[in-house]
């Protein structure tokens, strides 16, 4: 019987605690309890409610109220996080959908589009600014990538133009028009209508070696090739001096026949 009485008292105490919490829920739903409500205020507010006095020990009532308020604050914080996240998502979608925004757009020029209450009363302005700055960084990164790709494309095009012009110079060399002592003015006159020359000479945005500079480089390369081939031929003839000596009567055919095959092939072009 004693154990039954103990369980009964405990069950009764649990019911009083539950009734006390139900009273707090009702007051909260009626907005008579807010996050700023104090224990003193509650004691005045619920003094006539039997559920308030059902718990005889005041310290227990105060402890339960304190726990209830902590739960309210925790729930408010969770709701606030969810509310801000939802509002931030909405403003993020609006920002990213705005076709007028570019990476150089200033926040002070457009903030009213995204932060006024008529758009989203739940929006925190600092969240809107954060989403805007994140989008600007993405736009800047995309613009940098686009500019880098464009610069790379343009440099490839300029390189192609220079290679095409070098090909033109090689053609002139093979036809015997361009030699080591040929002047640029003479070559320029011959290629004045060639598109491989015109695309560099008359390009408004071209940046790099001019046709005249490319010509000078080509002639210098011819000069280097000539000096190297001349040295090789002289060394080859020196090794065959016992069998062959160049005189004023030596013909080109005899001279070529005395050279090794590799140097013989280079002779007509030098």
Short mmCIF file of C-alpha atoms in Angstrom, two decimals:
data_model
loop_
_atom_site.label_atom_id
_atom_site.label_comp_id
_atom_site.label_asym_id
_atom_site.label_seq_id
_atom_site.Cartn_x
_atom_site.Cartn_y
_atom_site.Cartn_z
CA UNK A 1 0.00 0.00 0.00
CA UNK A 2 2.85 2.34 0.77
CA UNK A 3 4.39 1.85 -2.70
CA UNK A 4 0.98 2.48 -4.30
CA UNK A 5 0.64 5.72 -2.39
CA UNK A 6 4.14 6.77 -3.51
CA UNK A 7 3.37 6.05 -7.17
CA UNK A 8 0.09 7.92 -6.85
CA UNK A 9 1.81 10.97 -5.44
CA UNK A 10 4.42 10.84 -8.19
CA UNK A 11 1.77 10.47 -10.92
CA UNK A 12 -0.19 13.35 -9.42
CA UNK A 13 2.95 15.49 -9.40
CA UNK A 14 3.61 14.66 -13.04
CA UNK A 15 0.03 15.66 -13.94
CA UNK A 16 0.44 18.98 -12.12
CA UNK A 17 3.69 19.65 -13.97
CA UNK A 18 2.03 18.81 -17.28
CA UNK A 19 -0.91 21.08 -16.42
CA UNK A 20 1.52 23.85 -15.54
CA UNK A 21 3.28 23.46 -18.90
CA UNK A 22 -0.07 23.39 -20.70
CA UNK A 23 -0.90 26.68 -19.02
CA UNK A 24 2.37 28.15 -20.33
CA UNK A 25 1.55 26.90 -23.82
CA UNK A 26 -1.86 28.60 -23.70
CA UNK A 27 -0.33 31.86 -22.57
CA UNK A 28 2.28 31.61 -25.30
CA UNK A 29 -0.37 30.95 -27.96
CA UNK A 30 -2.27 33.99 -26.67
CA UNK A 31 1.02 35.94 -27.02
CA UNK A 32 0.89 36.80 -23.33
CA UNK A 33 4.24 35.07 -22.92
CA UNK A 34 7.03 36.26 -25.17
CA UNK A 35 10.78 35.77 -25.27
CA UNK A 36 11.11 38.78 -22.96
CA UNK A 37 8.70 37.53 -20.26
CA UNK A 38 10.25 37.31 -16.79
CA UNK A 39 9.36 35.07 -13.87
CA UNK A 40 8.01 38.06 -11.92
CA UNK A 41 5.74 38.97 -14.83
CA UNK A 42 4.47 35.39 -15.10
CA UNK A 43 3.71 35.27 -11.37
CA UNK A 44 1.45 38.29 -11.77
CA UNK A 45 -0.02 37.07 -15.05
CA UNK A 46 -1.03 33.59 -13.84
CA UNK A 47 -1.64 34.23 -10.16
CA UNK A 48 -5.35 33.30 -10.43
CA UNK A 49 -4.83 30.19 -12.53
CA UNK A 50 -5.13 27.05 -10.38
CA UNK A 51 -2.65 25.27 -12.60
CA UNK A 52 -0.02 27.81 -11.57
CA UNK A 53 -0.50 27.19 -7.88
CA UNK A 54 -0.96 23.44 -8.29
CA UNK A 55 2.79 23.19 -7.85
CA UNK A 56 3.19 24.23 -4.25
CA UNK A 57 6.94 24.83 -4.27
CA UNK A 58 7.71 28.21 -5.88
CA UNK A 59 11.27 27.25 -6.77
CA UNK A 60 9.94 24.32 -8.81
CA UNK A 61 7.53 26.62 -10.63
CA UNK A 62 10.40 29.00 -11.34
CA UNK A 63 12.66 26.19 -12.55
CA UNK A 64 9.97 24.87 -14.89
CA UNK A 65 9.37 28.37 -16.23
CA UNK A 66 13.10 28.84 -16.79
CA UNK A 67 13.31 25.58 -18.72
CA UNK A 68 10.24 26.56 -20.72
CA UNK A 69 11.81 29.89 -21.67
CA UNK A 70 15.06 28.20 -22.68
CA UNK A 71 13.05 25.87 -24.91
CA UNK A 72 11.24 28.86 -26.40
CA UNK A 73 14.53 30.61 -27.15
CA UNK A 74 15.99 27.47 -28.71
CA UNK A 75 12.91 27.01 -30.90
CA UNK A 76 12.97 30.67 -31.90
CA UNK A 77 16.63 30.38 -32.86
CA UNK A 78 15.92 27.30 -34.99
CA UNK A 79 12.98 29.02 -36.64
CA UNK A 80 15.06 32.15 -37.21
CA UNK A 81 17.82 30.15 -38.89
CA UNK A 82 15.28 28.43 -41.15
CA UNK A 83 13.51 31.73 -41.90
CA UNK A 84 16.75 33.51 -42.78
CA UNK A 85 17.91 30.58 -44.89
CA UNK A 86 14.64 30.55 -46.83
CA UNK A 87 14.73 34.32 -47.31
CA UNK A 88 18.38 34.17 -48.40
CA UNK A 89 17.50 31.48 -50.92
CA UNK A 90 14.71 33.62 -52.34
CA UNK A 91 16.92 36.70 -52.70
CA UNK A 92 19.70 34.54 -54.17
CA UNK A 93 17.32 33.37 -56.88
CA UNK A 94 16.24 36.95 -57.61
CA UNK A 95 19.82 38.20 -57.77
CA UNK A 96 20.99 35.43 -60.06
CA UNK A 97 17.97 35.85 -62.31
CA UNK A 98 18.58 39.60 -62.82
CA UNK A 99 20.10 39.98 -66.31
CA UNK A 100 21.21 43.57 -65.68
CA UNK A 101 23.78 42.63 -63.04
CA UNK A 102 27.39 42.46 -64.16
CA UNK A 103 30.61 42.04 -62.19
CA UNK A 104 31.10 45.84 -62.04
CA UNK A 105 27.62 46.64 -60.71
CA UNK A 106 27.72 48.48 -57.38
CA UNK A 107 25.56 47.35 -54.46
CA UNK A 108 24.45 50.88 -53.61
CA UNK A 109 22.97 51.21 -57.09
CA UNK A 110 20.78 48.09 -56.89
CA UNK A 111 20.24 47.25 -53.21
CA UNK A 112 16.68 48.60 -53.22
CA UNK A 113 15.70 45.94 -55.75
CA UNK A 114 16.43 43.19 -53.25
CA UNK A 115 16.12 44.57 -49.72
CA UNK A 116 12.84 46.50 -49.61
CA UNK A 117 10.04 44.93 -47.54
CA UNK A 118 7.74 44.66 -50.52
CA UNK A 119 10.05 42.03 -51.99
CA UNK A 120 10.55 39.91 -48.88
CA UNK A 121 9.63 41.14 -45.37
CA UNK A 122 11.56 38.24 -43.80
CA UNK A 123 14.82 39.12 -45.50
CA UNK A 124 17.82 40.23 -43.47
CA UNK A 125 19.69 42.95 -45.37
CA UNK A 126 23.10 41.62 -44.42
CA UNK A 127 22.08 38.24 -45.89
CA UNK A 128 21.05 39.97 -49.11
CA UNK A 129 24.41 41.76 -49.28
CA UNK A 130 26.25 38.49 -48.64
CA UNK A 131 24.37 36.74 -51.45
CA UNK A 132 25.04 39.69 -53.76
CA UNK A 133 28.78 39.68 -53.01
CA UNK A 134 28.93 35.92 -53.57
CA UNK A 135 27.25 36.35 -56.96
CA UNK A 136 29.63 39.19 -57.86
CA UNK A 137 32.62 36.97 -57.07
CA UNK A 138 31.22 34.28 -59.33
CA UNK A 139 30.60 36.80 -62.10
CA UNK A 140 34.13 38.17 -61.71
CA UNK A 141 35.61 34.67 -61.88
CA UNK A 142 33.55 33.89 -64.99
CA UNK A 143 34.60 37.18 -66.59
CA UNK A 144 38.27 36.47 -65.81
CA UNK A 145 37.96 33.04 -67.41
CA UNK A 146 36.23 34.52 -70.44
CA UNK A 147 38.89 37.22 -70.83
CA UNK A 148 41.69 34.68 -70.42
CA UNK A 149 40.12 32.43 -73.05
CA UNK A 150 39.66 35.40 -75.38
CA UNK A 151 43.29 36.51 -74.91
CA UNK A 152 44.43 32.97 -75.62
CA UNK A 153 42.29 32.82 -78.75
CA UNK A 154 43.59 36.18 -79.96
CA UNK A 155 47.21 35.19 -79.33
CA UNK A 156 46.65 31.97 -81.29
CA UNK A 157 45.20 34.00 -84.14
CA UNK A 158 48.15 36.41 -84.12
CA UNK A 159 50.56 33.47 -84.10
CA UNK A 160 48.69 31.93 -87.03
CA UNK A 161 48.98 35.23 -88.93
CA UNK A 162 52.73 35.38 -88.31
CA UNK A 163 53.19 31.75 -89.34
CA UNK A 164 51.24 32.42 -92.53
CA UNK A 165 53.50 35.39 -93.31
CA UNK A 166 56.62 33.32 -92.64
CA UNK A 167 55.21 30.78 -95.06
CA UNK A 168 54.94 33.55 -97.65
CA UNK A 169 58.60 34.46 -97.10
CA UNK A 170 59.62 30.83 -97.53
CA UNK A 171 57.73 30.73 -100.82
CA UNK A 172 59.60 33.81 -101.99
CA UNK A 173 62.87 32.19 -100.93
CA UNK A 174 62.11 29.00 -102.84
CA UNK A 175 61.24 31.00 -105.96
CA UNK A 176 64.56 32.82 -105.70
CA UNK A 177 62.90 36.20 -105.12
CA UNK A 178 64.17 36.56 -101.55
CA UNK A 179 67.89 36.36 -100.84
CA UNK A 180 70.16 37.49 -98.04
CA UNK A 181 70.77 40.84 -99.71
CA UNK A 182 67.13 41.47 -100.68
CA UNK A 183 65.68 44.72 -99.35
CA UNK A 184 62.39 44.87 -97.51
CA UNK A 185 61.09 47.59 -99.81
CA UNK A 186 61.50 45.26 -102.81
CA UNK A 187 59.72 42.40 -101.06
CA UNK A 188 56.95 44.66 -99.76
CA UNK A 189 56.24 45.82 -103.28
CA UNK A 190 55.86 42.23 -104.50
CA UNK A 191 53.52 41.12 -101.66
CA UNK A 192 51.45 44.31 -101.35
CA UNK A 193 48.25 42.49 -102.39
CA UNK A 194 48.89 39.16 -100.67
CA UNK A 195 46.31 38.52 -97.88
CA UNK A 196 48.98 36.96 -95.68
CA UNK A 197 50.72 40.34 -95.63
CA UNK A 198 47.59 42.46 -95.50
CA UNK A 199 46.05 40.65 -92.50
CA UNK A 200 48.99 41.77 -90.35
CA UNK A 201 49.74 45.12 -91.93
CA UNK A 202 46.17 46.42 -91.80
CA UNK A 203 44.89 44.68 -88.66
CA UNK A 204 43.55 47.18 -86.13
CA UNK A 205 44.07 44.99 -83.03
CA UNK A 206 47.14 43.00 -84.04
CA UNK A 207 49.99 43.01 -81.53
CA UNK A 208 53.36 41.45 -82.29
CA UNK A 209 56.18 41.52 -84.79
CA UNK A 210 55.45 43.61 -87.89
CA UNK A 211 55.95 42.21 -91.40
CA UNK A 212 59.18 44.19 -91.68
CA UNK A 213 60.47 42.71 -88.42
CA UNK A 214 59.50 39.21 -89.48
CA UNK A 215 61.34 39.80 -92.76
CA UNK A 216 64.48 40.94 -90.91
CA UNK A 217 64.34 37.83 -88.70
CA UNK A 218 63.94 35.64 -91.77
CA UNK A 219 66.92 37.25 -93.52
CA UNK A 220 69.05 36.88 -90.39
CA UNK A 221 68.14 33.19 -90.28
CA UNK A 222 69.19 32.88 -93.96
CA UNK A 223 72.48 34.53 -93.13
CA UNK A 224 73.05 32.11 -90.24
CA UNK A 225 72.20 29.16 -92.48
CA UNK A 226 74.61 30.42 -95.14
CA UNK A 227 77.48 30.84 -92.67
CA UNK A 228 76.88 27.38 -91.22
CA UNK A 229 76.65 25.71 -94.65
CA UNK A 230 79.71 27.59 -95.91
CA UNK A 231 81.73 26.41 -92.90
CA UNK A 232 80.60 22.82 -93.39
CA UNK A 233 81.47 22.88 -97.08
CA UNK A 234 84.89 24.37 -96.40
CA UNK A 235 85.60 21.66 -93.82
CA UNK A 236 84.44 18.95 -96.21
CA UNK A 237 86.65 20.26 -99.03
CA UNK A 238 89.57 20.54 -96.64
CA UNK A 239 89.27 16.84 -95.88
CA UNK A 240 89.34 16.04 -99.63
CA UNK A 241 92.13 18.44 -100.49
CA UNK A 242 94.39 15.62 -101.63
CA UNK A 243 91.82 14.57 -104.25
CA UNK A 244 90.08 17.84 -105.15
CA UNK A 245 91.15 21.48 -105.30
CA UNK A 246 88.86 24.36 -106.22
CA UNK A 247 90.26 26.56 -108.99
CA UNK A 248 88.90 29.28 -111.20
CA UNK A 249 88.15 26.63 -113.79
CA UNK A 250 86.08 24.42 -111.43
CA UNK A 251 82.46 24.12 -112.51
CA UNK A 252 79.50 24.02 -110.11
CA UNK A 253 78.88 20.40 -111.04
CA UNK A 254 82.46 19.41 -110.18
CA UNK A 255 82.25 21.36 -106.93
CA UNK A 256 78.97 19.68 -105.93
CA UNK A 257 80.29 16.22 -106.80
CA UNK A 258 83.17 16.68 -104.38
CA UNK A 259 80.83 17.41 -101.45
CA UNK A 260 79.14 14.84 -99.20
CA UNK A 261 75.56 14.09 -100.15
CA UNK A 262 74.04 16.04 -97.22
CA UNK A 263 75.93 19.20 -98.14
CA UNK A 264 75.31 18.63 -101.84
CA UNK A 265 71.57 18.80 -101.25
CA UNK A 266 71.95 22.17 -99.52
CA UNK A 267 74.17 23.68 -102.20
CA UNK A 268 71.53 25.00 -104.67
CA UNK A 269 69.65 26.90 -101.93
CA UNK A 270 72.79 28.53 -100.55
#
